[in-house]
PDB file of C-alpha atoms and ligand atoms in Angstrom:
ATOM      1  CA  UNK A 259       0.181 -15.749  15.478  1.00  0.00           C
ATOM      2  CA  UNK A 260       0.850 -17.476  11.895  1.00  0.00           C
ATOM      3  CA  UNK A 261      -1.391 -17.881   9.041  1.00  0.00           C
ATOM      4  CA  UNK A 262      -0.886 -20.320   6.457  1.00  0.00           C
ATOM      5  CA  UNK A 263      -2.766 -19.611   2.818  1.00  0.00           C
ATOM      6  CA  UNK A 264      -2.479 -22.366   0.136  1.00  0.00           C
ATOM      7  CA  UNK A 265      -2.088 -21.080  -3.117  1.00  0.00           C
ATOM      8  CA  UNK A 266      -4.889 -22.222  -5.372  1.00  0.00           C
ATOM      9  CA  UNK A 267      -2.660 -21.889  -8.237  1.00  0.00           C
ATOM     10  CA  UNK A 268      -1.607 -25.278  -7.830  1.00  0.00           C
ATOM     11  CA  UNK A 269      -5.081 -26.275  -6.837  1.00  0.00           C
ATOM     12  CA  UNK A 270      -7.588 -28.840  -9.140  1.00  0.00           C
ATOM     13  CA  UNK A 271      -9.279 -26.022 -11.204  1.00  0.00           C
ATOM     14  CA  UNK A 272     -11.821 -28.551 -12.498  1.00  0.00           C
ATOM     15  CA  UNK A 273     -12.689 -28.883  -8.584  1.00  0.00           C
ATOM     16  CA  UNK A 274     -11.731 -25.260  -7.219  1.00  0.00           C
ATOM     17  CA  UNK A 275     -14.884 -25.745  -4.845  1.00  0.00           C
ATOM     18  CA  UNK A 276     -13.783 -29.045  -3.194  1.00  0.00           C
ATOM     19  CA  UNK A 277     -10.161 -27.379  -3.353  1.00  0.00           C
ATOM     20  CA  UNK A 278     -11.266 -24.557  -1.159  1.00  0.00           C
ATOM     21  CA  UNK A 279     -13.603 -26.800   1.337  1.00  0.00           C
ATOM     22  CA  UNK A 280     -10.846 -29.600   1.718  1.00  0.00           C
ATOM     23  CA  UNK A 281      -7.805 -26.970   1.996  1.00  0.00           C
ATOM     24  CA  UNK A 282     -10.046 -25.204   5.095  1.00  0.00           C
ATOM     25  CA  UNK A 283     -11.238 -28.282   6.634  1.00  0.00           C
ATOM     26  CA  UNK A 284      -7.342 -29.226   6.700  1.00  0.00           C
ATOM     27  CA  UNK A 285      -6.602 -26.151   8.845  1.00  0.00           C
ATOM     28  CA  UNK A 286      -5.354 -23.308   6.497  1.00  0.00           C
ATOM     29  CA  UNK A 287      -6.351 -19.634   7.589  1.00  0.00           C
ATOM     30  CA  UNK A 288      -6.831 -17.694   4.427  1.00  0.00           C
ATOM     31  CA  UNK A 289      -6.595 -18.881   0.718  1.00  0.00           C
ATOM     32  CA  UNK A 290      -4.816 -17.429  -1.586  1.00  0.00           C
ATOM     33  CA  UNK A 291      -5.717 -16.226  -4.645  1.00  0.00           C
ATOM     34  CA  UNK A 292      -3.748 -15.365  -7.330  1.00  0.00           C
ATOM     35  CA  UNK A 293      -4.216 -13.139 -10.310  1.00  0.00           C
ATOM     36  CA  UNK A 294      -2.069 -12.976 -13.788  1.00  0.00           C
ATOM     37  CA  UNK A 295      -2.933 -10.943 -17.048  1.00  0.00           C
ATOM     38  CA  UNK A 296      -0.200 -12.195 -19.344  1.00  0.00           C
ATOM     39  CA  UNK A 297       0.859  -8.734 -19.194  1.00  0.00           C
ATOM     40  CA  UNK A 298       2.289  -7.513 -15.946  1.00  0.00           C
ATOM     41  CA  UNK A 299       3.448 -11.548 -15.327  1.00  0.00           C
ATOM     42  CA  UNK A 300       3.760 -14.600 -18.209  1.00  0.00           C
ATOM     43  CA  UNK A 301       1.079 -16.219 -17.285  1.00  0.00           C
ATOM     44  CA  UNK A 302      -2.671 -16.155 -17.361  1.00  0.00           C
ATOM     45  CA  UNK A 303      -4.990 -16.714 -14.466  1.00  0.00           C
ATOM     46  CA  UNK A 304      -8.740 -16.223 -12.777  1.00  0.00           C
ATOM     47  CA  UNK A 305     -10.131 -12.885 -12.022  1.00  0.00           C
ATOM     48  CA  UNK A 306     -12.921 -11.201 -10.045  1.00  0.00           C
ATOM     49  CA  UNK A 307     -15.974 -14.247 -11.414  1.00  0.00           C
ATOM     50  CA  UNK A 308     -14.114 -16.603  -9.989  1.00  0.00           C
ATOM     51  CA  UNK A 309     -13.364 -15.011  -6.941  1.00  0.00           C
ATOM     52  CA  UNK A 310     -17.252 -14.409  -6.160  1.00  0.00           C
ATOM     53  CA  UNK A 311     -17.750 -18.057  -7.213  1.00  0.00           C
ATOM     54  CA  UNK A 312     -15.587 -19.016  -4.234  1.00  0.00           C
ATOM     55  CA  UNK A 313     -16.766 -16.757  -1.703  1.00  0.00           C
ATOM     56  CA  UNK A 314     -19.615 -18.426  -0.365  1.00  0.00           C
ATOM     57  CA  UNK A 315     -17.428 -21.430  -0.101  1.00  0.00           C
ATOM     58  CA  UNK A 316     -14.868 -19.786   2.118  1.00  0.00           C
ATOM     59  CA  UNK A 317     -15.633 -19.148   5.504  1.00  0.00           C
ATOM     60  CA  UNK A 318     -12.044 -17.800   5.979  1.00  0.00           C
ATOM     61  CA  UNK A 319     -10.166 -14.587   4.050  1.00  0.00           C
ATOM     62  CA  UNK A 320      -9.579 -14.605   0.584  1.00  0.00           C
ATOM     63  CA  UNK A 321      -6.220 -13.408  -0.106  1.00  0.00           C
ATOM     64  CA  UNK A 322      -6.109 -11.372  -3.763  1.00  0.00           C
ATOM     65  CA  UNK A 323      -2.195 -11.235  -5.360  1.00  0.00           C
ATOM     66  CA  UNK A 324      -2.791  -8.975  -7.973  1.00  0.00           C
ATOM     67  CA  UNK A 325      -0.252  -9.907 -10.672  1.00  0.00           C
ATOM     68  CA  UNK A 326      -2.108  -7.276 -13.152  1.00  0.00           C
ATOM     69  CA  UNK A 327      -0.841  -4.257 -15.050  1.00  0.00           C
ATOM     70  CA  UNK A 328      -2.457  -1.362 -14.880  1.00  0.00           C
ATOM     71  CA  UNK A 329      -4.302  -2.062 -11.733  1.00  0.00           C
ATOM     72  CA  UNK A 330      -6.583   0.432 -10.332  1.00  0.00           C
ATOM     73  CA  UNK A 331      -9.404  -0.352 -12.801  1.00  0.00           C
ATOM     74  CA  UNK A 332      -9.470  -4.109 -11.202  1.00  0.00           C
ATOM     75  CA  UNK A 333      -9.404  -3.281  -7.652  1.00  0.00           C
ATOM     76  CA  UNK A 334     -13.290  -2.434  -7.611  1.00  0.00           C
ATOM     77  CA  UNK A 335     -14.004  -5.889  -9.198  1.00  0.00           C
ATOM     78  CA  UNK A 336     -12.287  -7.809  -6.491  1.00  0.00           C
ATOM     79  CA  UNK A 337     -13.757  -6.316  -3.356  1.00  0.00           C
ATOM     80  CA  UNK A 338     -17.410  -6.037  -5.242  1.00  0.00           C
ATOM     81  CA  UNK A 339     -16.635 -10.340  -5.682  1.00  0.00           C
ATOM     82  CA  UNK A 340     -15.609 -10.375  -1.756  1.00  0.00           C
ATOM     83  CA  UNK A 341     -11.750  -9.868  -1.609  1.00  0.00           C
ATOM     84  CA  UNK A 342     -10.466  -9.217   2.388  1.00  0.00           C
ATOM     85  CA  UNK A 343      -7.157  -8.797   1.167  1.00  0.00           C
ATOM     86  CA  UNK A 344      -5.669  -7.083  -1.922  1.00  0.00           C
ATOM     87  CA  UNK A 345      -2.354  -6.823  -2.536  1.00  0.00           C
ATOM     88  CA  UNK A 346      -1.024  -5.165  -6.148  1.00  0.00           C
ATOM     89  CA  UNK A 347       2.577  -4.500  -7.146  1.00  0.00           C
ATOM     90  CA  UNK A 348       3.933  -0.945  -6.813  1.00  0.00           C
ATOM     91  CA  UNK A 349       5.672  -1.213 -10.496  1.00  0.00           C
ATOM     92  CA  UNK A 350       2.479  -2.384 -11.792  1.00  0.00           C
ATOM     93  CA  UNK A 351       0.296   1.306  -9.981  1.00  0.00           C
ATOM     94  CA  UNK A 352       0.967   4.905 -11.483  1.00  0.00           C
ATOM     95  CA  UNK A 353      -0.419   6.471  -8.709  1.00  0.00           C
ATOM     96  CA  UNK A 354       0.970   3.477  -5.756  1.00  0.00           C
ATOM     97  CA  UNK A 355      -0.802   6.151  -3.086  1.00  0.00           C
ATOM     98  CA  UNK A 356      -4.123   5.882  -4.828  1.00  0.00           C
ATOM     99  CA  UNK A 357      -4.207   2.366  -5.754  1.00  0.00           C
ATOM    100  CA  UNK A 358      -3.752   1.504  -1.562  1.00  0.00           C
ATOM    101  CA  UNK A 359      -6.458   4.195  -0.648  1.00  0.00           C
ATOM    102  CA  UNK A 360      -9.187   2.589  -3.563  1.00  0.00           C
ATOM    103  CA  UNK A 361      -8.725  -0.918  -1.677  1.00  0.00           C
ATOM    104  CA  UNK A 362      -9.224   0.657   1.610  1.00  0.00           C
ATOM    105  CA  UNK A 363     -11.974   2.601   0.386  1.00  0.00           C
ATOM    106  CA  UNK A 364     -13.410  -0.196  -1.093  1.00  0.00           C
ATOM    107  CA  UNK A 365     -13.463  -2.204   3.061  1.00  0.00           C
ATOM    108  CA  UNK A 366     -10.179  -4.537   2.310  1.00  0.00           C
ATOM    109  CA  UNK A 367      -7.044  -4.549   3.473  1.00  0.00           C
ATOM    110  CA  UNK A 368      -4.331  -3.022   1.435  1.00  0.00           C
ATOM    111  CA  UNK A 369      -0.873  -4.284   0.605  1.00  0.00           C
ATOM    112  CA  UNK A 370       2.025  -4.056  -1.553  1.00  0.00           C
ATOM    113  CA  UNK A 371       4.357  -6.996  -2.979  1.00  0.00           C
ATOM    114  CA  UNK A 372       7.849  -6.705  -3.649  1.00  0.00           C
ATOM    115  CA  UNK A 373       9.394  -8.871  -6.266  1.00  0.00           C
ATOM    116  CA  UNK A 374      13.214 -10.199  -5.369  1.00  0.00           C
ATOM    117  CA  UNK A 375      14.771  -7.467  -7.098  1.00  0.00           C
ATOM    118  CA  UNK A 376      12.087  -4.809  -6.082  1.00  0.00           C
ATOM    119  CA  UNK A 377      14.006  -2.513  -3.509  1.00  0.00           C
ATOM    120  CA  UNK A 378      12.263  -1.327  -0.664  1.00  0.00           C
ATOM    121  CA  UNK A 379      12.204   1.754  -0.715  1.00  0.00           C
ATOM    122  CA  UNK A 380       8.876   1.811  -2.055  1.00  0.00           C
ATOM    123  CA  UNK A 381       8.027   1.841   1.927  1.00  0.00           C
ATOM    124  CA  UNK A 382       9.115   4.948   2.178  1.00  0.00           C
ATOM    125  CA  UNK A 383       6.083   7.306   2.458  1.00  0.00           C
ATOM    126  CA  UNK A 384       3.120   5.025   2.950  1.00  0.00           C
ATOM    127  CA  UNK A 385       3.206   3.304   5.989  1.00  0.00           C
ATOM    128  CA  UNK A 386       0.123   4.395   7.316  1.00  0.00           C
ATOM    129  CA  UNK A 387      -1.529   2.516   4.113  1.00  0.00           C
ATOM    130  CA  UNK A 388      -0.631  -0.788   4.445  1.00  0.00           C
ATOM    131  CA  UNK A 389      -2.128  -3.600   6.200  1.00  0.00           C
ATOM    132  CA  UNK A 390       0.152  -5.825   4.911  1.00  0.00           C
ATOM    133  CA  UNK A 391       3.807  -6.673   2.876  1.00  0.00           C
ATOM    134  CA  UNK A 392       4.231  -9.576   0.619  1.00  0.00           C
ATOM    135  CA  UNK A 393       7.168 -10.435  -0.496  1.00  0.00           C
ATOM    136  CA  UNK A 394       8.017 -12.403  -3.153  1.00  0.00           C
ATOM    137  CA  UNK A 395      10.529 -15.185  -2.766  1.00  0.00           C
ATOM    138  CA  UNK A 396      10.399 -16.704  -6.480  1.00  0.00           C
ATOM    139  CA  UNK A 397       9.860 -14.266  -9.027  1.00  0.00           C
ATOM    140  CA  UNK A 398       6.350 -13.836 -10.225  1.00  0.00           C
ATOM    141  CA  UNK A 399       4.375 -15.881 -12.758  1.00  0.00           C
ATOM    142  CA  UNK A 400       4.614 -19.796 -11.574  1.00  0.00           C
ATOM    143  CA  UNK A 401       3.859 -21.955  -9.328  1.00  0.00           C
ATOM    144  CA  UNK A 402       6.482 -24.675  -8.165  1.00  0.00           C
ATOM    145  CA  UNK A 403       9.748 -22.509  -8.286  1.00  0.00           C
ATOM    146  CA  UNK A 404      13.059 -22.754  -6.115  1.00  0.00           C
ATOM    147  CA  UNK A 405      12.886 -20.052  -3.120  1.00  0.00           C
ATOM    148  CA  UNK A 406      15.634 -17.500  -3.516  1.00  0.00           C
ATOM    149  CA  UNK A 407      17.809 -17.288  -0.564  1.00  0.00           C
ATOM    150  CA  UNK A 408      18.333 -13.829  -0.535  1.00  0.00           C
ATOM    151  CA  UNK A 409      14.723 -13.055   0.327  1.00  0.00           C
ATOM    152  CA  UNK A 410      16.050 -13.726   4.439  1.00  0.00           C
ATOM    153  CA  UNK A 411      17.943 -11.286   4.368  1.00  0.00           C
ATOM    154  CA  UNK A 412      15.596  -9.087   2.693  1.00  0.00           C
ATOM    155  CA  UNK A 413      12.453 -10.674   4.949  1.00  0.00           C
ATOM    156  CA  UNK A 414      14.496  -9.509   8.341  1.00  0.00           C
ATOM    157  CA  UNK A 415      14.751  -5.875   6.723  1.00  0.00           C
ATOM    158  CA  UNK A 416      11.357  -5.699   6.192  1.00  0.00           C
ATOM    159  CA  UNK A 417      10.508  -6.962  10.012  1.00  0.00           C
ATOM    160  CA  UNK A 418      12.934  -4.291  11.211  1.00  0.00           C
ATOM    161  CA  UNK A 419      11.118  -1.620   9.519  1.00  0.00           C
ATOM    162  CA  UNK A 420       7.859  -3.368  10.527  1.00  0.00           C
ATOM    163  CA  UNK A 421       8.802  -3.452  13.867  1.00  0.00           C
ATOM    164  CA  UNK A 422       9.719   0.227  14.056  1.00  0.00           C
ATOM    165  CA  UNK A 423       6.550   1.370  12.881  1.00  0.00           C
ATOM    166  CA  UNK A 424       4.658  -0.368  15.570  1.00  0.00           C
ATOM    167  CA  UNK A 425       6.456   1.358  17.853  1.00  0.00           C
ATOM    168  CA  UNK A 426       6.014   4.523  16.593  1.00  0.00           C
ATOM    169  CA  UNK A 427       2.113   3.924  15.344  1.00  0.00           C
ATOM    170  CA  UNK A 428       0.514   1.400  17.220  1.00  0.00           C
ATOM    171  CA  UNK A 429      -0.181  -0.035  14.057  1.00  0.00           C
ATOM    172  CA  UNK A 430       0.414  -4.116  12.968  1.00  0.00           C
ATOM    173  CA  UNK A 431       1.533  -4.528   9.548  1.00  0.00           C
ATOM    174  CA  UNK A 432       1.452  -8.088   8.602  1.00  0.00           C
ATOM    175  CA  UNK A 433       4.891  -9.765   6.600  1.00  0.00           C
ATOM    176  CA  UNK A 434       3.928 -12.439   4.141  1.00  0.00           C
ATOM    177  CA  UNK A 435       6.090 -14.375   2.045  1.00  0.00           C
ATOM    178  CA  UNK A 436       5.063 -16.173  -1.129  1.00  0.00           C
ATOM    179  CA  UNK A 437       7.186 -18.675  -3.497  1.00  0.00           C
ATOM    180  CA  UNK A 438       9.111 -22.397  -2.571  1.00  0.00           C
ATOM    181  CA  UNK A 439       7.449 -22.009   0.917  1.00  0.00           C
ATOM    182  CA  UNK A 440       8.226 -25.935   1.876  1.00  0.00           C
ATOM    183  CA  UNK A 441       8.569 -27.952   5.147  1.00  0.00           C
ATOM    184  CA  UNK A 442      12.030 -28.138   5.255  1.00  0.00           C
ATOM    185  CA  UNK A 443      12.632 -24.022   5.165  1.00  0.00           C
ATOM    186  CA  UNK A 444       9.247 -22.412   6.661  1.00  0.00           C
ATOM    187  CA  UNK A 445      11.006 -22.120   9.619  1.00  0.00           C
ATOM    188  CA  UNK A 446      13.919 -20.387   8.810  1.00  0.00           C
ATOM    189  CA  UNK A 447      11.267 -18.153   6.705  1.00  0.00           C
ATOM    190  CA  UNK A 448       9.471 -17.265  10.351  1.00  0.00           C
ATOM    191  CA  UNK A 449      12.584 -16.806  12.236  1.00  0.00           C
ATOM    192  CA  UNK A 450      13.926 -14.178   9.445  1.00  0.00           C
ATOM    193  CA  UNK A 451       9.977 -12.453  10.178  1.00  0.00           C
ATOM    194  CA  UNK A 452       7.060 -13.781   8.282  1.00  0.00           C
ATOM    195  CA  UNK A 453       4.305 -14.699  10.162  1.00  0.00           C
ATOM    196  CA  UNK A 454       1.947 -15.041   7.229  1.00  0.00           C
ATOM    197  CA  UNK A 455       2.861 -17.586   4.356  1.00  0.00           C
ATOM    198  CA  UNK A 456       1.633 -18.727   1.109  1.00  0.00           C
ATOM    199  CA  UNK A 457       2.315 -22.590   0.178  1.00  0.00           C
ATOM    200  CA  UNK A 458       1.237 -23.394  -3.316  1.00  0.00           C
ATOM    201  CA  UNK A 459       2.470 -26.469  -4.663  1.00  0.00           C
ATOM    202  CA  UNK A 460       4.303 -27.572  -0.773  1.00  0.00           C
ATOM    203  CA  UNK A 461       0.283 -28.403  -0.488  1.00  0.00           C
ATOM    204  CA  UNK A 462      -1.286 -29.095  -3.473  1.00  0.00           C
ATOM    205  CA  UNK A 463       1.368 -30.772  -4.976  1.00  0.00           C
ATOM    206  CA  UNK A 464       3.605 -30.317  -8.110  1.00  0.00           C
ATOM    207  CA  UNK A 465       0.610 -31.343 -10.614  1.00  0.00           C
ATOM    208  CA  UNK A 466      -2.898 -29.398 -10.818  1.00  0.00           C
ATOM    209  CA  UNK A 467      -3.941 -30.241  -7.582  1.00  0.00           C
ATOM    210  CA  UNK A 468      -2.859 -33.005  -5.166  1.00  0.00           C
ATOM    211  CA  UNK A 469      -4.513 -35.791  -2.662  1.00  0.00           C
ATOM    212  CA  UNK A 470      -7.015 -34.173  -0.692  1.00  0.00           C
ATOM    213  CA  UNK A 471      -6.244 -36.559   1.907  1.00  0.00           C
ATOM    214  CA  UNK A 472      -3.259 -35.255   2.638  1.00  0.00           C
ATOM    215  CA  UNK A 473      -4.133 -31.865   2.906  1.00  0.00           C
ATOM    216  CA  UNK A 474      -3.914 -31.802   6.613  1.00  0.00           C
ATOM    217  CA  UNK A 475      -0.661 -33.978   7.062  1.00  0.00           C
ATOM    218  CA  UNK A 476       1.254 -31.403   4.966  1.00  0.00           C
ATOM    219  CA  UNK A 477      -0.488 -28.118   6.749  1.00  0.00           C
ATOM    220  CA  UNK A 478      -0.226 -29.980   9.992  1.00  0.00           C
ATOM    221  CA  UNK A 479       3.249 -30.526   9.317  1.00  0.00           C
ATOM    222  CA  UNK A 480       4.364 -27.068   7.619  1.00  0.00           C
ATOM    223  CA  UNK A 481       2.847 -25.397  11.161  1.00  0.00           C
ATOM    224  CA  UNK A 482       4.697 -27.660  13.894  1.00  0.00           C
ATOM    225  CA  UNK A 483       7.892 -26.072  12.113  1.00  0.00           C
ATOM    226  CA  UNK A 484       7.231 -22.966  13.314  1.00  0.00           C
ATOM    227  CA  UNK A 485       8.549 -21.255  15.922  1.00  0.00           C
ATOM    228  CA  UNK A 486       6.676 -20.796  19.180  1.00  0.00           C
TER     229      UNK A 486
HETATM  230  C1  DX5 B 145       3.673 -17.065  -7.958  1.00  0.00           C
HETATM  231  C2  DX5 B 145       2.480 -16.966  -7.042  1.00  0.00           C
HETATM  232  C3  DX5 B 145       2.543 -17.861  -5.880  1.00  0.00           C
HETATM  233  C4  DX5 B 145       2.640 -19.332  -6.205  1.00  0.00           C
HETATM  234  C5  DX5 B 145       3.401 -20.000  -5.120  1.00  0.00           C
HETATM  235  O1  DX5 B 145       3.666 -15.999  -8.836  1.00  0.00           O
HETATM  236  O2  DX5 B 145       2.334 -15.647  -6.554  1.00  0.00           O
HETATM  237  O3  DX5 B 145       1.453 -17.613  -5.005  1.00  0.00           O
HETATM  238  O4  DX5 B 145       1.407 -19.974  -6.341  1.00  0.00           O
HETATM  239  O5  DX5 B 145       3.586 -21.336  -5.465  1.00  0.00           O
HETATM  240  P1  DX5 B 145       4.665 -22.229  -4.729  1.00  0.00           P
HETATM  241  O6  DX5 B 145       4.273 -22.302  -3.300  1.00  0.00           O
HETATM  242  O7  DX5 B 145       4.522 -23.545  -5.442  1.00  0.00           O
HETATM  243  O8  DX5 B 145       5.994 -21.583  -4.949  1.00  0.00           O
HETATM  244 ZN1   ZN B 146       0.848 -15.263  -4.916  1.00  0.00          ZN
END
């Protein structure tokens, strides 16, 4: 019913392997994999290599946040390295319509992230293309940032629509949320209607990667928050 996918962002990039084993072997359902150009976002990241360099090691979906400007010509890359899930943002696409059918095309599934200040109504006329909405509750770039409260409010509009289209369609849309996902709000976050959530540093810690140890304590603890 919820997924929980750690953020290697705040992973130990000089041990991204171990990372990945040790985050799954704690418990999380996907990992999440974040990509920045120093264009579309201020910061700089990993791309498609390093994406197929983790595949083998992840027997659970790997989560692509494209953070990229323009972003069409990237999309091919990622599922060619073994992206399930590709998300891009809709200011960052020309052609928003396209950029959801390549990934589709391509055998992922297809989403689109809305930054705090990104209004919705980029939902309006492409329902039946998404797998999944991510939205942002930090804006874009860091790791380790405060979660805005006005993303609730914002996260129970999107279930609403969500909600309506499975009524209509049939179809399941997930709702992800991404940025200062922590113990001591995730459920608040899952009663205003995520049921998918990235946790960055809440997991890895505030440094470049935390005690592996631990790794199941925190995810352990993050999930008995949650609602039944
Ligand atoms: C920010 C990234 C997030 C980030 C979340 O641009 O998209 O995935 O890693 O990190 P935390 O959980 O530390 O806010
Ligand atoms: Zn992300």
């Amino acid at each position: 019913m919820y997924r929980l996918a750690p953020s290697l962002l705040s992973a130990n990039f000089a041990r991204l392997g171990e990372e990945v084993d040790n985050v799954l072997a704690a418990g999380a359902d996907w990992i999440h994999f974040d990509v920045m150009d120093n264009h579309y976002v201020p910061n700089l990241t990993v791309g498609p290599l390093v994406c197929e360099a983790i595949r083998p090691l992840a027997n659970a979906p790997i989560d692509v946040h494209l953070m990229v400007k323009p972003v069409d010509r990237i999309i091919g890359d990622f599922i060619a390295a073994g992206a399930d899930i590709i998300t891009f943002h809709p200011e960052a696409s020309e052609h928003i319509d396209r950029s959801l059918a390549l990934i589709r095309d391509g055998g992922a599934k297809a989403g689109l992230v809305f930054n705090p200040a990104t209004p919705l109504h980029y939902l309006d006329h492409l329902m039946d293309r998404l797998d999944i909405v991510l939205l942002m509750s930090v804006n874009p770039g860091f790791g380790g940032q405060t979660f805005i409260p006005g993303t609730l409010a914002k996260l129970a509009a999107v279930r609403a629509r969500l909600d309506a289209w499975r009524q209509e369609s049939g179809h399941e849309i997930l709702l992800e949320i991404d940025g200062g996902v922590k113990i001591d709000n995730i459920a608040a976050i899952a009663r205003a209607g995520a049921d998918t959530f990235v946790a960055g540093s809440a997991i890895f810690g505030a440094g470049r990667g935390g005690d592996p140890h631990r790794y199941d304590t925190i995810i352990s603890r993050l999930r008995a928050e949650l609602p039944a």
